Short mmCIF file of C-alpha atoms and ligand atoms in Angstrom, two decimals:
data_model
loop_
_atom_site.label_atom_id
_atom_site.label_comp_id
_atom_site.label_asym_id
_atom_site.label_seq_id
_atom_site.Cartn_x
_atom_site.Cartn_y
_atom_site.Cartn_z
CA MET A 1211 0.00 0.00 0.00
CA SER A 1212 1.41 3.41 -0.95
CA LYS A 1213 2.08 6.05 1.66
CA GLU A 1214 -0.59 8.31 0.20
CA VAL A 1215 -3.27 5.62 0.36
CA ALA A 1216 -2.26 4.75 3.93
CA ASN A 1217 -2.74 8.40 4.93
CA ASP A 1218 -6.09 8.64 3.17
CA THR A 1219 -7.27 5.51 4.95
CA ILE A 1220 -6.54 7.06 8.33
CA LYS A 1221 -7.89 10.46 7.31
CA THR A 1222 -11.63 10.73 7.97
CA ILE A 1223 -14.01 13.02 6.10
CA SER A 1224 -14.58 15.04 9.28
CA MET A 1225 -10.89 16.02 9.13
CA VAL A 1226 -11.33 17.28 5.57
CA GLY A 1227 -14.63 19.13 5.89
CA GLU A 1228 -17.69 19.32 3.66
CA PHE A 1229 -16.51 21.95 1.16
CA ASN A 1230 -13.02 20.51 0.71
CA LEU A 1231 -14.57 17.12 0.11
CA ILE A 1232 -16.89 18.54 -2.55
CA ARG A 1233 -14.08 20.51 -4.18
CA GLU A 1234 -11.50 17.73 -4.14
CA LEU A 1235 -13.62 14.68 -4.90
CA PHE A 1236 -16.90 15.68 -6.52
CA MET A 1237 -16.21 18.82 -8.57
CA PRO A 1238 -13.71 16.89 -10.77
CA LEU A 1239 -16.63 14.71 -11.88
CA GLN A 1240 -17.99 17.62 -13.89
CA ARG A 1241 -17.05 17.19 -17.50
CA GLN A 1242 -17.69 18.63 -20.92
CA THR A 1243 -20.19 16.36 -22.63
CA GLY A 1244 -20.64 18.40 -25.76
CA SER A 1245 -23.93 19.92 -24.65
CA SER A 1246 -24.30 23.49 -25.67
CA PRO A 1247 -24.36 25.72 -23.77
CA ASP A 1248 -22.48 23.97 -20.94
CA PRO A 1249 -24.48 23.56 -17.72
CA VAL A 1250 -24.01 26.04 -14.88
CA ASN A 1251 -22.66 24.16 -11.84
CA GLY A 1252 -21.68 24.92 -8.26
CA ASP A 1253 -24.45 27.46 -7.74
CA ASP A 1254 -27.59 27.11 -5.62
CA ALA A 1255 -29.04 25.03 -8.41
CA ALA A 1256 -27.63 23.71 -11.66
CA VAL A 1257 -28.86 25.15 -14.95
CA VAL A 1258 -29.13 22.76 -17.89
CA THR A 1259 -30.41 23.63 -21.32
CA VAL A 1260 -32.99 21.35 -22.89
CA PRO A 1261 -33.15 21.74 -26.68
CA ARG A 1262 -36.61 22.76 -27.87
CA THR A 1263 -37.27 19.50 -29.70
CA GLN A 1264 -36.39 17.35 -26.66
CA GLN A 1265 -37.97 16.29 -23.39
CA LEU A 1266 -36.17 15.83 -20.08
CA LEU A 1267 -36.06 12.36 -18.48
CA VAL A 1268 -35.44 12.33 -14.72
CA THR A 1269 -34.77 9.23 -12.61
CA THR A 1270 -33.43 8.56 -9.11
CA ASP A 1271 -31.97 5.51 -7.38
CA THR A 1272 -30.68 5.20 -3.84
CA LEU A 1273 -28.12 2.72 -2.53
CA VAL A 1274 -28.18 2.20 1.24
CA GLU A 1275 -25.51 0.47 3.32
CA GLY A 1276 -26.87 -2.72 4.81
CA VAL A 1277 -29.64 -2.91 2.18
CA HIS A 1278 -28.00 -2.54 -1.25
CA PHE A 1279 -24.37 -2.92 -0.26
CA GLN A 1280 -22.37 -4.05 2.76
CA SER A 1281 -19.76 -2.04 4.63
CA ASP A 1282 -17.02 -4.16 3.06
CA THR A 1283 -18.25 -3.59 -0.52
CA ASP A 1284 -15.53 -2.24 -2.83
CA PRO A 1285 -16.32 1.51 -2.94
CA TYR A 1286 -14.96 1.85 -6.48
CA LEU A 1287 -17.44 -0.75 -7.73
CA LEU A 1288 -20.16 0.90 -5.68
CA GLY A 1289 -19.55 4.21 -7.48
CA GLN A 1290 -19.59 2.48 -10.85
CA LYS A 1291 -22.78 0.58 -10.09
CA ALA A 1292 -24.61 3.58 -8.63
CA LEU A 1293 -24.21 5.40 -11.93
CA ARG A 1294 -24.80 2.39 -14.17
CA VAL A 1295 -28.17 1.46 -12.63
CA ASN A 1296 -29.42 5.01 -13.16
CA LEU A 1297 -28.13 5.02 -16.74
CA SER A 1298 -30.06 1.81 -17.30
CA ASP A 1299 -33.33 3.56 -16.41
CA ILE A 1300 -32.67 6.20 -19.07
CA ALA A 1301 -31.80 3.43 -21.57
CA ALA A 1302 -35.14 1.75 -20.85
CA MET A 1303 -36.93 4.95 -21.90
CA GLY A 1304 -34.97 5.09 -25.17
CA GLY A 1305 -33.22 8.21 -23.90
CA ASN A 1306 -29.79 9.78 -24.02
CA PRO A 1307 -28.31 10.28 -20.51
CA ARG A 1308 -26.57 13.65 -20.03
CA TRP A 1309 -26.22 14.87 -16.43
CA TYR A 1310 -26.51 13.59 -12.88
CA GLN A 1311 -26.67 14.84 -9.32
CA LEU A 1312 -25.13 13.04 -6.37
CA SER A 1313 -26.55 13.16 -2.86
CA ILE A 1314 -24.45 11.42 -0.26
CA SER A 1315 -25.07 10.95 3.49
CA MET A 1316 -22.23 9.59 5.61
CA PRO A 1317 -21.16 9.38 9.23
CA PRO A 1318 -18.16 11.69 9.96
CA SER A 1319 -15.96 8.65 10.68
CA VAL A 1320 -15.93 7.46 7.03
CA SER A 1321 -12.43 7.48 5.57
CA TYR A 1322 -11.45 9.96 2.87
CA HIS A 1323 -10.03 7.04 0.91
CA TRP A 1324 -13.41 5.28 0.87
CA VAL A 1325 -15.15 8.37 -0.56
CA SER A 1326 -12.36 8.96 -3.06
CA GLU A 1327 -12.82 5.41 -4.32
CA VAL A 1328 -16.57 5.97 -4.76
CA ALA A 1329 -15.71 9.15 -6.69
CA ARG A 1330 -13.23 7.22 -8.87
CA GLY A 1331 -15.95 4.69 -9.75
CA LEU A 1332 -18.36 7.51 -10.61
CA LYS A 1333 -15.68 9.24 -12.68
CA GLU A 1334 -14.92 6.19 -14.79
CA ALA A 1335 -18.57 5.35 -15.40
CA GLY A 1336 -19.21 9.03 -16.21
CA GLU A 1337 -16.44 8.98 -18.80
CA THR A 1338 -17.54 5.66 -20.28
CA PHE A 1339 -21.12 6.85 -20.76
CA ASN A 1340 -20.42 10.55 -21.36
CA VAL A 1341 -22.42 12.05 -18.49
CA SER A 1342 -21.43 14.95 -16.23
CA LEU A 1343 -22.07 15.63 -12.57
CA VAL A 1344 -24.12 18.80 -12.13
CA GLY A 1345 -24.26 19.30 -8.38
CA GLY A 1346 -25.64 17.42 -5.42
CA ASP A 1347 -25.70 17.41 -1.65
CA THR A 1348 -23.22 16.19 0.95
CA VAL A 1349 -24.54 15.67 4.47
CA SER A 1350 -23.56 13.88 7.66
CA THR A 1351 -25.66 11.21 9.31
CA ARG A 1352 -25.44 9.17 12.50
CA GLY A 1353 -26.79 6.22 10.56
CA CYS A 1354 -25.68 4.23 7.55
CA ILE A 1355 -24.10 5.54 4.37
CA SER A 1356 -26.61 6.37 1.66
CA LEU A 1357 -25.91 7.33 -1.93
CA THR A 1358 -28.56 8.82 -4.21
CA ILE A 1359 -28.05 9.56 -7.88
CA THR A 1360 -30.51 11.56 -9.92
CA MET A 1361 -29.91 11.09 -13.62
CA LEU A 1362 -31.12 13.50 -16.28
CA GLY A 1363 -31.45 12.51 -19.91
CA LEU A 1364 -32.95 13.73 -23.15
CA VAL A 1365 -35.39 12.18 -25.57
CA GLY A 1366 -37.21 13.59 -28.61
CA GLN A 1367 -40.63 15.14 -27.94
CA GLY A 1368 -43.20 12.37 -27.49
CA ARG A 1369 -40.60 9.67 -28.17
CA ALA A 1370 -40.01 8.29 -24.66
CA VAL A 1371 -40.71 4.55 -24.51
CA LEU A 1372 -43.05 3.82 -21.61
CA ARG A 1373 -44.05 0.65 -19.77
CA LYS A 1374 -47.51 0.99 -21.26
CA GLY A 1375 -47.99 0.37 -24.95
CA ALA A 1376 -47.59 -3.41 -25.30
CA MET A 1377 -50.43 -5.02 -27.26
CA ALA A 1378 -51.77 -8.59 -27.27
CA GLY A 1379 -49.95 -10.41 -30.06
CA ASP A 1380 -46.72 -8.39 -29.64
CA LYS A 1381 -43.47 -10.31 -29.26
CA LEU A 1382 -41.41 -10.13 -26.07
CA TYR A 1383 -37.69 -9.48 -26.45
CA VAL A 1384 -34.75 -9.30 -24.06
CA SER A 1385 -31.22 -8.00 -24.63
CA GLY A 1386 -28.02 -9.77 -23.56
CA THR A 1387 -28.33 -12.65 -21.11
CA VAL A 1388 -30.48 -13.10 -18.01
CA GLY A 1389 -29.88 -14.59 -14.58
CA ASP A 1390 -26.16 -13.82 -14.36
CA ALA A 1391 -26.37 -11.22 -11.60
CA ALA A 1392 -28.55 -13.40 -9.36
CA LEU A 1393 -26.27 -16.38 -9.86
CA GLY A 1394 -23.26 -14.17 -9.08
CA TRP A 1395 -24.96 -12.96 -5.91
CA SER A 1396 -25.77 -16.52 -4.77
CA GLN A 1397 -22.20 -17.54 -5.44
CA ARG A 1398 -20.91 -14.63 -3.37
CA ARG A 1399 -23.14 -15.58 -0.44
CA GLY A 1400 -21.79 -19.12 -0.60
CA VAL A 1401 -25.11 -20.66 -1.69
CA LEU A 1402 -23.89 -21.84 -5.11
CA GLN A 1403 -20.90 -24.08 -4.89
CA VAL A 1404 -20.88 -25.58 -8.35
CA LEU A 1405 -18.98 -22.75 -9.98
CA GLU A 1406 -15.34 -22.38 -10.79
CA GLY A 1407 -12.68 -19.96 -12.06
CA GLU A 1408 -13.76 -17.92 -15.05
CA ASP A 1409 -17.46 -18.62 -14.54
CA ILE A 1410 -17.29 -17.08 -11.08
CA SER A 1411 -15.56 -13.96 -12.36
CA HIS A 1412 -18.00 -13.61 -15.28
CA LEU A 1413 -21.07 -13.76 -13.03
CA GLN A 1414 -19.55 -11.46 -10.40
CA ARG A 1415 -18.67 -8.93 -13.06
CA ARG A 1416 -22.24 -8.98 -14.34
CA LEU A 1417 -23.42 -8.30 -10.79
CA ASP A 1418 -20.88 -5.56 -10.02
CA LEU A 1419 -20.64 -3.80 -13.37
CA PRO A 1420 -24.00 -3.97 -15.13
CA GLU A 1421 -23.99 -2.74 -18.72
CA PRO A 1422 -26.64 -0.07 -19.28
CA ARG A 1423 -27.98 -0.68 -22.80
CA ILE A 1424 -27.93 2.96 -23.85
CA ALA A 1425 -26.85 2.61 -27.48
CA LEU A 1426 -29.34 -0.21 -28.00
CA GLY A 1427 -32.21 1.66 -26.34
CA LEU A 1428 -31.49 4.75 -28.44
CA ALA A 1429 -31.29 2.81 -31.70
CA LEU A 1430 -34.52 0.90 -31.04
CA GLN A 1431 -36.27 4.09 -30.00
CA ASP A 1432 -34.99 5.98 -33.01
CA ALA A 1433 -36.42 3.31 -35.31
CA ALA A 1434 -39.69 3.29 -33.29
CA LEU A 1435 -39.41 -0.46 -32.68
CA MET A 1436 -40.26 -0.70 -28.97
CA ARG A 1437 -43.93 -0.36 -28.04
CA ALA A 1438 -43.14 -0.69 -24.32
CA ALA A 1439 -39.91 -1.28 -22.40
CA ILE A 1440 -38.38 -1.70 -18.96
CA ASP A 1441 -34.93 -2.57 -17.64
CA ILE A 1442 -34.61 -5.74 -15.59
CA SER A 1443 -33.83 -4.60 -12.07
CA ASP A 1444 -36.36 -6.42 -9.87
CA GLY A 1445 -36.42 -9.70 -11.81
CA LEU A 1446 -37.47 -10.87 -15.28
CA VAL A 1447 -40.96 -11.97 -14.23
CA ALA A 1448 -41.60 -9.04 -11.88
CA ASP A 1449 -40.50 -6.51 -14.48
CA LEU A 1450 -42.56 -8.20 -17.17
CA GLU A 1451 -45.53 -7.92 -14.81
CA HIS A 1452 -44.89 -4.19 -14.65
CA ILE A 1453 -45.16 -3.93 -18.45
CA ALA A 1454 -48.21 -6.22 -18.55
CA GLN A 1455 -50.04 -4.25 -15.83
CA ALA A 1456 -49.23 -0.85 -17.31
CA SER A 1457 -50.27 -2.02 -20.78
CA GLY A 1458 -53.41 -3.91 -19.72
CA VAL A 1459 -52.28 -7.18 -21.32
CA GLY A 1460 -50.91 -10.58 -20.22
CA ALA A 1461 -47.63 -12.23 -21.20
CA VAL A 1462 -45.98 -15.62 -21.61
CA ILE A 1463 -42.26 -16.44 -21.36
CA HIS A 1464 -40.99 -19.61 -23.03
CA ALA A 1465 -38.25 -20.76 -20.67
CA GLU A 1466 -36.42 -22.81 -23.28
CA LYS A 1467 -35.79 -19.63 -25.30
CA LEU A 1468 -34.06 -17.72 -22.49
CA PRO A 1469 -30.61 -16.42 -23.39
CA LEU A 1470 -28.21 -17.73 -20.72
CA SER A 1471 -24.50 -16.97 -20.66
CA PRO A 1472 -22.18 -19.99 -20.97
CA ALA A 1473 -21.43 -19.65 -17.23
CA ALA A 1474 -25.14 -19.59 -16.36
CA GLN A 1475 -25.80 -22.54 -18.69
CA ARG A 1476 -23.21 -24.61 -16.84
CA VAL A 1477 -24.73 -23.84 -13.42
CA VAL A 1478 -28.27 -24.46 -14.61
CA HIS A 1479 -27.24 -27.72 -16.24
CA ARG A 1480 -25.41 -28.96 -13.14
CA LEU A 1481 -28.32 -28.11 -10.89
CA GLY A 1482 -30.87 -29.96 -13.00
CA GLY A 1483 -32.30 -27.36 -15.40
CA VAL A 1484 -34.15 -24.10 -15.31
CA THR A 1485 -37.45 -25.64 -14.18
CA VAL A 1486 -35.97 -26.74 -10.82
CA SER A 1487 -37.52 -24.23 -8.43
CA GLU A 1488 -34.32 -23.08 -6.72
CA ILE A 1489 -32.51 -22.29 -9.95
CA GLY A 1490 -35.67 -21.02 -11.67
CA LYS A 1491 -36.13 -18.60 -8.81
CA LEU A 1492 -32.70 -17.13 -9.46
CA VAL A 1493 -33.03 -16.94 -13.23
CA PHE A 1494 -36.63 -15.69 -13.41
CA CYS A 1495 -36.90 -13.68 -10.21
CA GLY A 1496 -33.33 -12.65 -9.35
CA GLY A 1497 -33.08 -9.26 -11.03
CA GLU A 1498 -30.17 -6.83 -11.36
CA ASP A 1499 -29.34 -7.87 -14.91
CA TYR A 1500 -30.14 -4.40 -16.25
CA GLU A 1501 -31.03 -5.79 -19.64
CA LEU A 1502 -33.80 -4.27 -21.76
CA LEU A 1503 -37.11 -6.14 -21.84
CA PHE A 1504 -39.48 -4.86 -24.49
CA ALA A 1505 -42.55 -5.41 -26.60
CA ALA A 1506 -42.54 -5.12 -30.38
CA ALA A 1507 -44.93 -5.83 -33.23
CA PRO A 1508 -44.24 -9.22 -34.91
CA ALA A 1509 -43.65 -7.43 -38.24
CA CYS A 1510 -40.61 -5.65 -36.75
CA HIS A 1511 -38.58 -8.80 -36.10
CA GLU A 1512 -36.10 -8.41 -38.97
CA GLN A 1513 -35.43 -4.76 -38.19
CA ILE A 1514 -34.84 -5.58 -34.51
CA MET A 1515 -32.30 -8.25 -35.46
CA GLU A 1516 -30.53 -5.77 -37.76
CA ILE A 1517 -30.20 -3.25 -34.94
CA SER A 1518 -28.93 -6.00 -32.64
CA GLN A 1519 -26.19 -6.68 -35.20
CA GLN A 1520 -25.36 -3.00 -35.70
CA VAL A 1521 -25.10 -2.23 -31.98
CA GLY A 1522 -23.38 -5.53 -31.20
CA VAL A 1523 -25.79 -6.59 -28.44
CA PRO A 1524 -27.71 -9.85 -28.78
CA ILE A 1525 -31.50 -9.63 -28.67
CA THR A 1526 -33.66 -12.72 -28.14
CA GLU A 1527 -37.38 -13.21 -28.62
CA ILE A 1528 -38.50 -15.05 -25.46
CA GLY A 1529 -42.29 -14.91 -25.53
CA GLU A 1530 -45.35 -12.90 -26.42
CA PHE A 1531 -48.08 -10.71 -25.02
CA THR A 1532 -51.61 -12.05 -24.65
CA ALA A 1533 -55.13 -10.77 -24.09
CA GLU A 1534 -55.27 -12.35 -20.61
CA VAL A 1535 -55.03 -9.10 -18.68
CA GLY A 1536 -52.44 -9.07 -15.89
CA GLN A 1537 -51.52 -12.75 -16.26
CA VAL A 1538 -47.83 -13.50 -16.66
CA ALA A 1539 -46.88 -17.15 -17.12
CA VAL A 1540 -43.62 -19.03 -17.59
CA LEU A 1541 -43.88 -22.14 -19.78
CA TYR A 1542 -41.23 -24.78 -20.37
CA GLN A 1543 -42.00 -26.84 -23.46
CA GLY A 1544 -45.63 -25.88 -23.04
CA GLN A 1545 -45.88 -26.77 -19.33
CA THR A 1546 -46.38 -24.10 -16.66
CA VAL A 1547 -43.35 -23.48 -14.43
CA ARG A 1548 -44.33 -22.63 -10.85
CA LEU A 1549 -42.17 -19.94 -9.31
CA LYS A 1550 -41.77 -19.38 -5.61
CA ARG A 1551 -41.53 -15.63 -5.64
CA ALA A 1552 -42.07 -12.99 -8.27
CA GLY A 1553 -39.23 -10.57 -7.51
CA TRP A 1554 -37.62 -8.19 -5.15
CA THR A 1555 -39.71 -5.73 -3.13
CA HIS A 1556 -38.46 -3.63 -0.22
CA PHE A 1557 -41.52 -3.95 2.02
P1 LIG B 132 -26.96 24.59 -0.48
O1 LIG B 132 -26.56 25.01 0.88
O2 LIG B 132 -27.49 25.64 -1.38
O3 LIG B 132 -27.76 23.33 -0.48
P2 LIG B 132 -24.58 23.15 -0.65
O4 LIG B 132 -23.70 23.82 0.33
O5 LIG B 132 -25.28 21.91 -0.26
O6 LIG B 132 -25.59 24.20 -1.21
O7 LIG B 132 -23.73 22.83 -1.96
C1 LIG B 132 -22.88 23.80 -2.51
C2 LIG B 132 -22.62 23.43 -3.95
O8 LIG B 132 -21.92 22.22 -4.00
C3 LIG B 132 -23.89 23.26 -4.76
O9 LIG B 132 -23.69 23.78 -6.04
C4 LIG B 132 -24.05 21.77 -4.83
O10 LIG B 132 -24.70 21.37 -6.03
C5 LIG B 132 -22.61 21.28 -4.80
N1 LIG B 132 -22.52 19.96 -4.16
C6 LIG B 132 -22.78 19.63 -2.90
N2 LIG B 132 -22.62 18.31 -2.69
C7 LIG B 132 -22.26 17.80 -3.88
C8 LIG B 132 -21.99 16.47 -4.33
N3 LIG B 132 -22.05 15.42 -3.52
N4 LIG B 132 -21.68 16.35 -5.62
C9 LIG B 132 -21.64 17.39 -6.45
N5 LIG B 132 -21.88 18.64 -6.10
C10 LIG B 132 -22.20 18.86 -4.81
MG1 LIG B 133 -27.09 21.35 0.37
#
């Protein structure tokens, strides 16, 4: 460990003070993102300019110590993930993420090094996805650490893709692969012991560094191919239920069509297949994959596959929407799969 890091580990944020902390760690997260004119930062409120043909998308997510992360979680990965999950919400609307605010509550005893690592994670994710910090709030608490990001994005007037809009007869599509994050989480808790080497690191990476599907969401939105969309945060089935409810339709997933990563395929195979309730619960209800789940008219299939090729993200048709309002079913070779729990809820 370098001398500098050792000092930062001993140094607490109370020794540095609120304004120094903001100046040293958070202000550098402001960047030029090519928006014109540049936002006004560091004032009582930020000023961003929304072009006349665009609408503003606003979304917030909070990560709380003891609920979303543990005190020994790598703070760099925490910073990365905090930004990525918010970016995913903008992607699910077909939007272009531009700016974010950071609100952080911490006990005074937190080390400067810990906060600087969170800031490093935010900085890298901000650079990767071309978004700039435009202010926030930094407060002390006697309780747990809490991190809130509010992400702002742009979308053409009337072009935002909502959860409502799916129609009976539409096809159901998902990007990337599903189930990886939940399997990675089970592995980390010591519940899954059938994994080895590279498979472990693949699943953990999917859990720690989700890939917000911004380019894909934008391309599909631009071509008007998604009738309704959501990102998978609570679980495949739970999030599909959100689309079905908002749209006033039902839906069916065909389990044999699910895109599983090679690592996930090996676990599922070893544990007896996706219809075994324990493994099905992880794959269908686990969440945190941050893939796009969307409805599209059957006639759009070829165009969707072309965009998948262009963007370089696989898209798989995994089911369809039905007229059975509010009913979401999982079938495996035509037989209903019974699931223990639909998805994650806080209360
Ligand atoms: P106020 O008292 O008006 O709420 P603050 O003292 O909280 O203002 O913040 C001063 C400035 O520093 C504001 O422009 C605010 O946006 C910015 N700021 C505070 N905390 C953060 C943070 N965590 N990240 C980025 N900017 C921050
Ligand atoms: Mg304030």
